[in-house]
PDB file of C-alpha atoms and ligand atoms in Angstrom:
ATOM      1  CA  UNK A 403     120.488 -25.912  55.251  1.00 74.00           C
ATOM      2  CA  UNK A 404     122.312 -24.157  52.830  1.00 89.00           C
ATOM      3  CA  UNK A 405     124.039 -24.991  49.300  1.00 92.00           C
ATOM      4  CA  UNK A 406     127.228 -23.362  48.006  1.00 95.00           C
ATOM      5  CA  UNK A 407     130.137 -23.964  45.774  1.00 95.00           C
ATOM      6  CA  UNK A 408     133.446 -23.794  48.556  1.00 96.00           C
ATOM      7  CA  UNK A 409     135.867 -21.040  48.821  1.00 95.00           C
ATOM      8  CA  UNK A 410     138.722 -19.925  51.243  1.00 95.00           C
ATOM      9  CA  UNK A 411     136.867 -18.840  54.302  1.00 97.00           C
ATOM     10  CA  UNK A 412     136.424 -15.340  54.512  1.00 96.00           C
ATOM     11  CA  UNK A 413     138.287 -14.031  57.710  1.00 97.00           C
ATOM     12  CA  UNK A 414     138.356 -11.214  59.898  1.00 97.00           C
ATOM     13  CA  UNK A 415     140.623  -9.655  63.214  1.00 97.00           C
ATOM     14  CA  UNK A 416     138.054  -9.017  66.206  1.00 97.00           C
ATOM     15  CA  UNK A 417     139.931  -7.877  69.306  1.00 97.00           C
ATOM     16  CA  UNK A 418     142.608 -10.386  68.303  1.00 97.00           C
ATOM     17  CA  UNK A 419     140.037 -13.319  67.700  1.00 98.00           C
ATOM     18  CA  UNK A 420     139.816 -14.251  63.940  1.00 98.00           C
ATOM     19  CA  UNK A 421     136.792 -14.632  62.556  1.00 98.00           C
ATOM     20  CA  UNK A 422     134.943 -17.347  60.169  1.00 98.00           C
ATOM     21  CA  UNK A 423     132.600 -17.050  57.055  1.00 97.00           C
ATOM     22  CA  UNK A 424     131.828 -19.577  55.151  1.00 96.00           C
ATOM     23  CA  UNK A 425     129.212 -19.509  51.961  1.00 93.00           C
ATOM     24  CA  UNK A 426     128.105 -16.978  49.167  1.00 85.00           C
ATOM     25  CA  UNK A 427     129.118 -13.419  49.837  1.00 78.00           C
ATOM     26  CA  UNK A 428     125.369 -12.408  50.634  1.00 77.00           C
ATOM     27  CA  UNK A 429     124.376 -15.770  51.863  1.00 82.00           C
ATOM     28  CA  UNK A 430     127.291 -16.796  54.934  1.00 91.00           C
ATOM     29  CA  UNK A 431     127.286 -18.260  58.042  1.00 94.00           C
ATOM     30  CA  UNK A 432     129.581 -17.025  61.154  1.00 96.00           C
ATOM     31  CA  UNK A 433     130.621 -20.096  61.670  1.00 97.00           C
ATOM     32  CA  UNK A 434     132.063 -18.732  64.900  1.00 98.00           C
ATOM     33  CA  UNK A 435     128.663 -19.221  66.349  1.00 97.00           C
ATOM     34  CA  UNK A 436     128.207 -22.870  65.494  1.00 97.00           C
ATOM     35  CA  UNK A 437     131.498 -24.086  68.203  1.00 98.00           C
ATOM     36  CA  UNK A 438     130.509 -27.035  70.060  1.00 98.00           C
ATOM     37  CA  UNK A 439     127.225 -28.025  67.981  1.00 98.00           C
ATOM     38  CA  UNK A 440     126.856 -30.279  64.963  1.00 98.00           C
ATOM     39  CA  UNK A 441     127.796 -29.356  61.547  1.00 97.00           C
ATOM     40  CA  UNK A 442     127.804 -31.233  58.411  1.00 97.00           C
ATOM     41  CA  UNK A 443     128.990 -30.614  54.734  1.00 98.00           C
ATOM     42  CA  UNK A 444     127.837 -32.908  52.489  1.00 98.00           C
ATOM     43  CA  UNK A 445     129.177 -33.194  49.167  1.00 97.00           C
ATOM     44  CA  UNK A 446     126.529 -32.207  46.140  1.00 96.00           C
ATOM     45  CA  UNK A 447     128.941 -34.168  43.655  1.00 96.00           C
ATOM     46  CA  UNK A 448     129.850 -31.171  41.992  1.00 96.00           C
ATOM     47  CA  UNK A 449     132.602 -29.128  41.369  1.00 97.00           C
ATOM     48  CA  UNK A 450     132.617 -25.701  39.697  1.00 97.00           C
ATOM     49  CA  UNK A 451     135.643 -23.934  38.412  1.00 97.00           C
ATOM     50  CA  UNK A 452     136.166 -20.951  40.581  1.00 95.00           C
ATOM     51  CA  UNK A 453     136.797 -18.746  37.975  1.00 96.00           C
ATOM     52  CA  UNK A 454     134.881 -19.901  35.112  1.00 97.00           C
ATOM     53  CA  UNK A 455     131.950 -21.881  36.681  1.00 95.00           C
ATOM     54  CA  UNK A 456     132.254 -25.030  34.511  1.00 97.00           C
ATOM     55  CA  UNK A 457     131.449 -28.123  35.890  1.00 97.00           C
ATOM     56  CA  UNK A 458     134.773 -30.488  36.495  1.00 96.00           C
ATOM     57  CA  UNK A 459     135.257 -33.759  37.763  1.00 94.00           C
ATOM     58  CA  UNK A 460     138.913 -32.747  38.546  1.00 93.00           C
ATOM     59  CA  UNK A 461     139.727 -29.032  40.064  1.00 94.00           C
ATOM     60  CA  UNK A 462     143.227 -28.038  39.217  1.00 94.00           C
ATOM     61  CA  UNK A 463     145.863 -25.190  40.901  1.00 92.00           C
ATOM     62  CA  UNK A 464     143.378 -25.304  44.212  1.00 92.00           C
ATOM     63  CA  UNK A 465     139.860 -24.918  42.067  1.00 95.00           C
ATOM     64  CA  UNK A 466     140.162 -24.182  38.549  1.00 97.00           C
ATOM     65  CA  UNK A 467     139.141 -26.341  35.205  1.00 97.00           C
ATOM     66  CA  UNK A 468     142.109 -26.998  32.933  1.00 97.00           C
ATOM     67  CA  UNK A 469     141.858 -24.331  30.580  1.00 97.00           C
ATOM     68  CA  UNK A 470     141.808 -21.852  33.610  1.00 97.00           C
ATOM     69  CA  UNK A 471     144.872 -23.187  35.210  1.00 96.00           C
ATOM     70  CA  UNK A 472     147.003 -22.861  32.371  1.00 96.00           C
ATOM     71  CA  UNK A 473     145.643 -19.538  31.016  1.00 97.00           C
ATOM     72  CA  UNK A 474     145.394 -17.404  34.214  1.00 97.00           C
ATOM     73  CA  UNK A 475     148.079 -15.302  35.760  1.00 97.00           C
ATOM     74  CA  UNK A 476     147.038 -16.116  39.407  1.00 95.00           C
ATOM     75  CA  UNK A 477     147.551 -19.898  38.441  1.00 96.00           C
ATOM     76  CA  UNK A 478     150.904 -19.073  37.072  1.00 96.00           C
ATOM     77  CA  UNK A 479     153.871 -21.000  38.693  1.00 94.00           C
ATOM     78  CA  UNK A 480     155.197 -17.316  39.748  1.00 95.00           C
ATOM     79  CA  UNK A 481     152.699 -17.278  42.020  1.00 93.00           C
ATOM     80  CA  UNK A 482     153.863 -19.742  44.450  1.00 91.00           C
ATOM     81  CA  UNK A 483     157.814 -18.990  43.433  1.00 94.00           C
ATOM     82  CA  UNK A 484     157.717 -14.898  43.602  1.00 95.00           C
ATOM     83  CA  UNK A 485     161.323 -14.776  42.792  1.00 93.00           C
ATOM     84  CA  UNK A 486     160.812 -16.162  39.444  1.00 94.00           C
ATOM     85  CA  UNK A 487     157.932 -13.115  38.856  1.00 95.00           C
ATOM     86  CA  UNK A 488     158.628 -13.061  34.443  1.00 96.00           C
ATOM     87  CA  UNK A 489     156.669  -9.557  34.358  1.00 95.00           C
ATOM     88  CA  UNK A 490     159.960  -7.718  33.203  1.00 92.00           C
ATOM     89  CA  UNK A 491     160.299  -9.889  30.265  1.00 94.00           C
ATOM     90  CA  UNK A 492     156.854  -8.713  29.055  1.00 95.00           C
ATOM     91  CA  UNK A 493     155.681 -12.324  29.431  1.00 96.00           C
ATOM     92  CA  UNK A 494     153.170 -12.260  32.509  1.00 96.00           C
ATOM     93  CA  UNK A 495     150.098 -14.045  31.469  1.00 97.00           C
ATOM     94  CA  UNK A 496     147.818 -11.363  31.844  1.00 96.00           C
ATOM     95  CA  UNK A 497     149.883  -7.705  32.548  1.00 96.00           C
ATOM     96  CA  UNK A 498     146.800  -5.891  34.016  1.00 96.00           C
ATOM     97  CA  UNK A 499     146.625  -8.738  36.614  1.00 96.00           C
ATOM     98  CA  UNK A 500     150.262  -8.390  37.304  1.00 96.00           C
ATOM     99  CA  UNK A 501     149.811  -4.643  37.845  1.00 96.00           C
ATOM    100  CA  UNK A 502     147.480  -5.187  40.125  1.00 96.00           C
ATOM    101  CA  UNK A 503     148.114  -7.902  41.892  1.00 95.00           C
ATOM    102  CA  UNK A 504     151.787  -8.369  41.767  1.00 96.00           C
ATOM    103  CA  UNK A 505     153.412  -4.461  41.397  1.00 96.00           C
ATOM    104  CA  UNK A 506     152.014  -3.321  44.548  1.00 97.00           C
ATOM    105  CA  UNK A 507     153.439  -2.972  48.303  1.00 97.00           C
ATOM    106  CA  UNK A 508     154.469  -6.406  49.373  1.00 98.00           C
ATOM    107  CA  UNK A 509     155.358  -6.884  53.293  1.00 98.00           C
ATOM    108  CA  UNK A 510     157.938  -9.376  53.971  1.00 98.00           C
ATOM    109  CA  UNK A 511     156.992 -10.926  57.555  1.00 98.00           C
ATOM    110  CA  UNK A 512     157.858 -13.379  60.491  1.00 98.00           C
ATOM    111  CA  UNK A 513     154.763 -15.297  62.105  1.00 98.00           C
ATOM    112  CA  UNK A 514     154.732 -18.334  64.560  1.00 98.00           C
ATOM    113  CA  UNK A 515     152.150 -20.574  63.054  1.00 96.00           C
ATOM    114  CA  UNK A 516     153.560 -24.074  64.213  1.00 95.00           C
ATOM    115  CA  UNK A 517     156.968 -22.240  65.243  1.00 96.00           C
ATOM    116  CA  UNK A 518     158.777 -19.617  63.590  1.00 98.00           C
ATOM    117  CA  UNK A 519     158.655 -18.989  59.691  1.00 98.00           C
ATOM    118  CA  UNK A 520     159.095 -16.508  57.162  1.00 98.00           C
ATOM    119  CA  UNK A 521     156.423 -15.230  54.765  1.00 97.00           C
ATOM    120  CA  UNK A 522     154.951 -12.814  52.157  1.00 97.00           C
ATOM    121  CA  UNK A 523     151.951 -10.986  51.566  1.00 97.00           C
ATOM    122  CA  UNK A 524     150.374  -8.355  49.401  1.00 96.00           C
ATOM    123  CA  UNK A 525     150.354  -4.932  51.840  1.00 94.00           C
ATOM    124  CA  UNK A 526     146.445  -5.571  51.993  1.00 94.00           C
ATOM    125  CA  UNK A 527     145.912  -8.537  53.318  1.00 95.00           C
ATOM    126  CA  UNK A 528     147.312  -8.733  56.552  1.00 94.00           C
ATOM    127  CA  UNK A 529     146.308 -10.134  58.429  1.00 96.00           C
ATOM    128  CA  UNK A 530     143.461 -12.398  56.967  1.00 96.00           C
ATOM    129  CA  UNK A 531     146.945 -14.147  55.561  1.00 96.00           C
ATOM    130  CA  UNK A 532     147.888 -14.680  58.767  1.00 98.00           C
ATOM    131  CA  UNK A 533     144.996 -16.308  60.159  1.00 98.00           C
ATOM    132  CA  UNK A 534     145.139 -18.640  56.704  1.00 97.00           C
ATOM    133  CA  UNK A 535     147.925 -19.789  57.735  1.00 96.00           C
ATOM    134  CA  UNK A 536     146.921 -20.111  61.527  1.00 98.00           C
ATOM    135  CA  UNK A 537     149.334 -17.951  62.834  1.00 98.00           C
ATOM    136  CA  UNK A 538     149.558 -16.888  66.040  1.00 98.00           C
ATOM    137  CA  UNK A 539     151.502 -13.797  65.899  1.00 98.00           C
ATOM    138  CA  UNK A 540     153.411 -12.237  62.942  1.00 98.00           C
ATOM    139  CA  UNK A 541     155.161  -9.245  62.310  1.00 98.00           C
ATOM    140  CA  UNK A 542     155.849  -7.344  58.726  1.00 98.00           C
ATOM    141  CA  UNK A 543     159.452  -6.918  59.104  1.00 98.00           C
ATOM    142  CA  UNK A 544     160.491  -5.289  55.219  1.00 97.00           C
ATOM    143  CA  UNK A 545     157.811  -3.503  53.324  1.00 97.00           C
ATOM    144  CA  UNK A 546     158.884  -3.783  49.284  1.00 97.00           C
ATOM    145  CA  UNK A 547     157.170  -2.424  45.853  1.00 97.00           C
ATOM    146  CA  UNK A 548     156.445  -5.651  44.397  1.00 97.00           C
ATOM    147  CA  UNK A 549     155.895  -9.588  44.920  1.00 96.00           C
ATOM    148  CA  UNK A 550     159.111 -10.175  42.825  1.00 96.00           C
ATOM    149  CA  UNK A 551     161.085  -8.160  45.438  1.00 97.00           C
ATOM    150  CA  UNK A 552     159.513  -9.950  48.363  1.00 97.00           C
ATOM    151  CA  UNK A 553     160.344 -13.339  46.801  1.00 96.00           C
ATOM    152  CA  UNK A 554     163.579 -12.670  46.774  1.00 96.00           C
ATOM    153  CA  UNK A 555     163.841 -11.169  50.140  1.00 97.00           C
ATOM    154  CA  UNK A 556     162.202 -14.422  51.591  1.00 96.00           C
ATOM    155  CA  UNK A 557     164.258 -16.721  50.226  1.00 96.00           C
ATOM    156  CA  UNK A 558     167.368 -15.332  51.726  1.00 97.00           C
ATOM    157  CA  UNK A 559     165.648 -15.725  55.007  1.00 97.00           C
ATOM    158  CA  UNK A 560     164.181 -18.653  53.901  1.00 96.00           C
ATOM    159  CA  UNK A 561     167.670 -19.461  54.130  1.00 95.00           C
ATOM    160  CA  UNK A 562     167.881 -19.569  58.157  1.00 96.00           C
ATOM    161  CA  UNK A 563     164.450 -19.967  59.060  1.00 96.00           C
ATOM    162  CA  UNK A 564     161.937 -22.320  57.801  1.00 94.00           C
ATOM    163  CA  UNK A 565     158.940 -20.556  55.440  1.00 93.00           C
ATOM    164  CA  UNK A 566     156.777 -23.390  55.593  1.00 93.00           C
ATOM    165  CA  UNK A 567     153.557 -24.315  58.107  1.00 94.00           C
ATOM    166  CA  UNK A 568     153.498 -28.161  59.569  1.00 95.00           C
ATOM    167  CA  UNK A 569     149.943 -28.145  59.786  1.00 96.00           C
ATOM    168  CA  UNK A 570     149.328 -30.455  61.795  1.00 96.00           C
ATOM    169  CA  UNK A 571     151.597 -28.828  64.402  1.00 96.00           C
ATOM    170  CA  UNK A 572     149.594 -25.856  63.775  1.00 97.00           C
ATOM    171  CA  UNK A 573     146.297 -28.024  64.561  1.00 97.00           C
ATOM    172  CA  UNK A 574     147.685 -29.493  67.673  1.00 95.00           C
ATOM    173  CA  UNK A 575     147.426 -26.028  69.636  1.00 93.00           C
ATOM    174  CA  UNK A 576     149.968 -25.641  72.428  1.00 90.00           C
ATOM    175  CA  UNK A 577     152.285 -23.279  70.429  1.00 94.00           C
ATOM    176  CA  UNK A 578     154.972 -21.919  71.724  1.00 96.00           C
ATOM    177  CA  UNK A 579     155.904 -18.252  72.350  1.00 97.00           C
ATOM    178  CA  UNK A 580     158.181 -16.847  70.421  1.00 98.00           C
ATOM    179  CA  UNK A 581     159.643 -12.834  70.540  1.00 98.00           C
ATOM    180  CA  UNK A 582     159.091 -11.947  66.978  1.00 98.00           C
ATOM    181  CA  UNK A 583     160.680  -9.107  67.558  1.00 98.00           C
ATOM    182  CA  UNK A 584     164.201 -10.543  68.970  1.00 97.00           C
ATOM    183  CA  UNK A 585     163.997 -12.974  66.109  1.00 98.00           C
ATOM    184  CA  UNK A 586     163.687  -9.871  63.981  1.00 98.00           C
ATOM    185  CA  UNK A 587     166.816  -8.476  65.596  1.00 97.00           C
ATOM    186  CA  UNK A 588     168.947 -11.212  65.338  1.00 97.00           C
ATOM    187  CA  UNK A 589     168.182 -11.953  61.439  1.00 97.00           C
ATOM    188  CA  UNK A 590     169.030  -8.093  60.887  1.00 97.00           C
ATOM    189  CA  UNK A 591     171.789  -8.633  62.383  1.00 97.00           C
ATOM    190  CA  UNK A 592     173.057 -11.865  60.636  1.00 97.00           C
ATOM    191  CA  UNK A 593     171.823 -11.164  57.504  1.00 97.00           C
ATOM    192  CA  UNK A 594     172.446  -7.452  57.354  1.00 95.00           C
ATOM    193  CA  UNK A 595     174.530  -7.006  54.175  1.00 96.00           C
ATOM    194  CA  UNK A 596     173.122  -8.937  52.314  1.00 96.00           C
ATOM    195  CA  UNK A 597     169.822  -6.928  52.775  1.00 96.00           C
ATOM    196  CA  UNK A 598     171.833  -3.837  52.349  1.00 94.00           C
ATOM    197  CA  UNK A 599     173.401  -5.031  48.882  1.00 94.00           C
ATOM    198  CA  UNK A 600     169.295  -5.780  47.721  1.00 94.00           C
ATOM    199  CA  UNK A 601     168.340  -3.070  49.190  1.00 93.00           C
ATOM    200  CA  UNK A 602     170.914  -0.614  46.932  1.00 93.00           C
ATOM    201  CA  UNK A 603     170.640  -3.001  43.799  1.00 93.00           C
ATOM    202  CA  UNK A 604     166.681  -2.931  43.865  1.00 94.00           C
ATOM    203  CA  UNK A 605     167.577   1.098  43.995  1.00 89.00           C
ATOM    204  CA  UNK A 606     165.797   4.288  45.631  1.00 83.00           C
ATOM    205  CA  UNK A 607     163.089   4.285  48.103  1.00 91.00           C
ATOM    206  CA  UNK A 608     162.049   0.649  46.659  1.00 95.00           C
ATOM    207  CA  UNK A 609     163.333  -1.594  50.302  1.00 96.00           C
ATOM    208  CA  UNK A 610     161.755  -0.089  53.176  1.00 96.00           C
ATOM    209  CA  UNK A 611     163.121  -1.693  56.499  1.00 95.00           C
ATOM    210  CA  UNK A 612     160.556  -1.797  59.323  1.00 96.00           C
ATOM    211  CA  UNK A 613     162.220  -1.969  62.703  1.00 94.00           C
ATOM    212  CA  UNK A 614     159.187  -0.550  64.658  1.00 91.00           C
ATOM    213  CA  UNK A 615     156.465  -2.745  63.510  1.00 95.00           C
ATOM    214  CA  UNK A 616     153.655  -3.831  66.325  1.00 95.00           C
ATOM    215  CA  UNK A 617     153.170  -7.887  66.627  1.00 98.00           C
ATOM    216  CA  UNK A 618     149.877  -9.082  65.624  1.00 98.00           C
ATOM    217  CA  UNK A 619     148.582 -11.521  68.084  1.00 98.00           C
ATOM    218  CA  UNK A 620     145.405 -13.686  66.753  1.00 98.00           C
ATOM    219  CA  UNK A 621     143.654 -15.921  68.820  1.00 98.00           C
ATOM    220  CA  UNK A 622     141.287 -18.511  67.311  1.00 98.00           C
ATOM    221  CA  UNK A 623     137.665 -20.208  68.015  1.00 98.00           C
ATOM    222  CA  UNK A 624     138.980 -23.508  69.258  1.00 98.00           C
ATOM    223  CA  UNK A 625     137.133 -25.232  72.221  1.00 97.00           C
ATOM    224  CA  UNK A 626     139.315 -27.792  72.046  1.00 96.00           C
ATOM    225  CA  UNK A 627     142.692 -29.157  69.969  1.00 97.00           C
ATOM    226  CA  UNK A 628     142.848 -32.533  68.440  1.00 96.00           C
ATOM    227  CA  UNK A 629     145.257 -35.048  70.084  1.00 93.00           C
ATOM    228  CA  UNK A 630     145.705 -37.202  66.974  1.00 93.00           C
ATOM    229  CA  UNK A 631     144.932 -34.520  64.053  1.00 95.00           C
ATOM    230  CA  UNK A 632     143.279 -36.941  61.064  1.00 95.00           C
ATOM    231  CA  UNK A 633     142.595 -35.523  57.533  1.00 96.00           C
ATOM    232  CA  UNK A 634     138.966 -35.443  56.097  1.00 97.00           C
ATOM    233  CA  UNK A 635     138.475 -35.593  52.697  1.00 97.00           C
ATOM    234  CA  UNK A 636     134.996 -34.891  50.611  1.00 97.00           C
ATOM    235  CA  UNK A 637     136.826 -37.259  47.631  1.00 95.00           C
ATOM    236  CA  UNK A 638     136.649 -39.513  50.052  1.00 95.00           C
ATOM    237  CA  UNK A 639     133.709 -38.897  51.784  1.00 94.00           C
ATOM    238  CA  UNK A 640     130.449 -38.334  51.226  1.00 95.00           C
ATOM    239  CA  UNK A 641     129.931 -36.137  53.873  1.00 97.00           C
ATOM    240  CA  UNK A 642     132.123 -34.834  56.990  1.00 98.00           C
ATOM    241  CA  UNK A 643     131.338 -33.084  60.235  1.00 97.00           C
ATOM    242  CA  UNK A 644     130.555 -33.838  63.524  1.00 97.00           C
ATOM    243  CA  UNK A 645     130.363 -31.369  66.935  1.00 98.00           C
ATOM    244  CA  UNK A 646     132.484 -28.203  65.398  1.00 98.00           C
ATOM    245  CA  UNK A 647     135.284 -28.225  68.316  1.00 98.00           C
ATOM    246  CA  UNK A 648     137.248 -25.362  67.047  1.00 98.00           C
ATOM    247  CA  UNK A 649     138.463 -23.062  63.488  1.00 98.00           C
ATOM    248  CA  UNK A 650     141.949 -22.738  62.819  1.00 98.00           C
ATOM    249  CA  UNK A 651     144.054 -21.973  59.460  1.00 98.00           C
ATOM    250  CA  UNK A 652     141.334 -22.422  56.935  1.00 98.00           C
ATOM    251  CA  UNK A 653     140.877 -25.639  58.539  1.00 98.00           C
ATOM    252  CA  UNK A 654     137.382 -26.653  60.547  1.00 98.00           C
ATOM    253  CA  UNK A 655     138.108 -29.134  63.417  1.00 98.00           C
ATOM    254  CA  UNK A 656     135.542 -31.752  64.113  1.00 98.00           C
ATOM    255  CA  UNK A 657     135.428 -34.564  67.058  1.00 97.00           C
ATOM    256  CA  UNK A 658     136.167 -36.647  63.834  1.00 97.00           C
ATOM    257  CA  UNK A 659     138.591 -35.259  62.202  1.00 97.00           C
ATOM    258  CA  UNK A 660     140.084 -31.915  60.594  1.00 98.00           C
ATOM    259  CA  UNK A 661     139.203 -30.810  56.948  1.00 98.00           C
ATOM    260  CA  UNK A 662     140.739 -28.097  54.963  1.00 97.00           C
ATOM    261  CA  UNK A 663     138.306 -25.419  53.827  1.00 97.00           C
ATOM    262  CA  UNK A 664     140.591 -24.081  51.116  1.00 95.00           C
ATOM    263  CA  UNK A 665     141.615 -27.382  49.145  1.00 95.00           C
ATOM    264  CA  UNK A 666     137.960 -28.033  48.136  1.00 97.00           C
ATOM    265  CA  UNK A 667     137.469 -24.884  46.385  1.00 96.00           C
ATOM    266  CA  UNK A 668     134.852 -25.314  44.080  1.00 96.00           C
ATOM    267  CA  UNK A 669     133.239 -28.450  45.690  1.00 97.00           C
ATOM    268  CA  UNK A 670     129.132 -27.773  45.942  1.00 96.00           C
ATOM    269  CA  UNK A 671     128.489 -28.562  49.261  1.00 96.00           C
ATOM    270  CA  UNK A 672     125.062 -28.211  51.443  1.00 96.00           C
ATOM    271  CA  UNK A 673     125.715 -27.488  54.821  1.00 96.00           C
ATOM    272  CA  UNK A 674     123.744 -28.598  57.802  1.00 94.00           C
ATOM    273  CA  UNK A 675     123.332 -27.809  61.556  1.00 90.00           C
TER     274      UNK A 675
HETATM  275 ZN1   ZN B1480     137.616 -22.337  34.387  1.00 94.43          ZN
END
């Protein structure tokens, strides 16, 4: 047994299986190894804010107290909406954040998480974004200098393919190949100058256009998909779990039900098996 405050599952590529942490940083459990037994998480009645520790009865912007959410960059409604990145204007929240968090290598990518979408992601953290979003394959398809540039690059392919993930497609299993790399193809092609025109207006050596990039394939611990995928909840619920049947997204699938790792950061849990 084992009592933590929740976070988004760390993750990591094996020879193309992801892999699953869950817990303190020197106190986590491959949850890999626990497929097909029991596991519970039962809810302390707790929640800490994930950046400042205080105890909540309400976690805000996916884990933080009030105060936090309103004062910290990385809760800043740029976050989620790159393209309106205010950094220029010398009104980011917190500048030394924004330097290093939001002025760095971006990629611009295509996965197939419940069919084909269009995404962004620091240049670091492929692909443990990938496998948060329980894709099955992706492919970086633009590397640009910062998260402003990528947002704008994926809304003008968010304007012929979808950039969100039906999760409980995604849960389902039984996804559908797709040839990232003909997609890639084709959206050059149709949406060619207007990459060339951002490409020249964002200005030297600032758009680089990958056209070579390797697919990442990622398979996941699932022993077996859901039929019906239902939501658990710990508001809800005391406690949730059952026979571990498979890890997807930052979701954990039980025999009962599906819960999402990531929305109850900051909820003290204890887990058992
Ligand atoms: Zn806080």
């Amino acid at each position: 047994m084992k009592s933590f405050n929740l976070d988004k599952m760390n993750t990591e590529l094996i020879k193309g299986l992801a892999h699953y942490r869950i817990g303190d940083e020197d106190n986590s459990v491959l949850l890999n190894s626990y497929l097909g037994l029991p596991l519970r998480l039962s809810f302390q009645k707790e929640i800490n804010c994930t950046h400042c520790g205080t105890l909540v009865k309400k976690a805000y912007n996916g884990g933080y107290c009030y105060p936090c959410s309103i004062k910290l960059a990385e809760c800043d409604m740029c976050i989620l909406k790159p393209e309106l990145c205010h950094y220029a204007k010398g009104t980011c929240r917190n500048s030394t954040w924004g330097e290093a968090n939001c002025l760095i290598p971006h990629f611009v990518y295509l996965a197939n998480s419940s069919g084909l979408k269009v995404g962004i992601t620091r240049s670091t953290q492929t692909p443990t974004r990938w496998i948060d979003q329980g894709a099955v394959a992706a492919l970086p398809i633009l590397k640009v200098s910062t998260r402003y540039q990528s947002g704008v690059f994926e809304k003008l392919f968010a304007s012929v393919v979808n950039d969100k993930t039906d999760w409980r497609k995604m849960l389902k299993g039984n996804i559908e190949e797709i040839d990232l790399e003909e997609k890639r193809d084709e959206l050059f092609e149709l949406l060619g100058e207007s990459i060339d025109s951002m490409e020249s207006e964002f200005g030297n050596n600032q758009i680089e256009i990958l056209e070579n990039y390797e697919v990442t394939n990622i398979d996941y611990p699932v022993i077996e998909y859901p039929e019906k995928v239902s939501s658990l909840s710990l508001d809800k619920h005391d406690s949730v779990g059952g026979i571990l049947k498979g890890i997807k997204g930052q979701y954990l699938i039980f025999d009962t039900g599906v819960i999402n790792i990531r929305s109850h950061t900051g909820y003290k849990i204890e887990l058992e098996f």
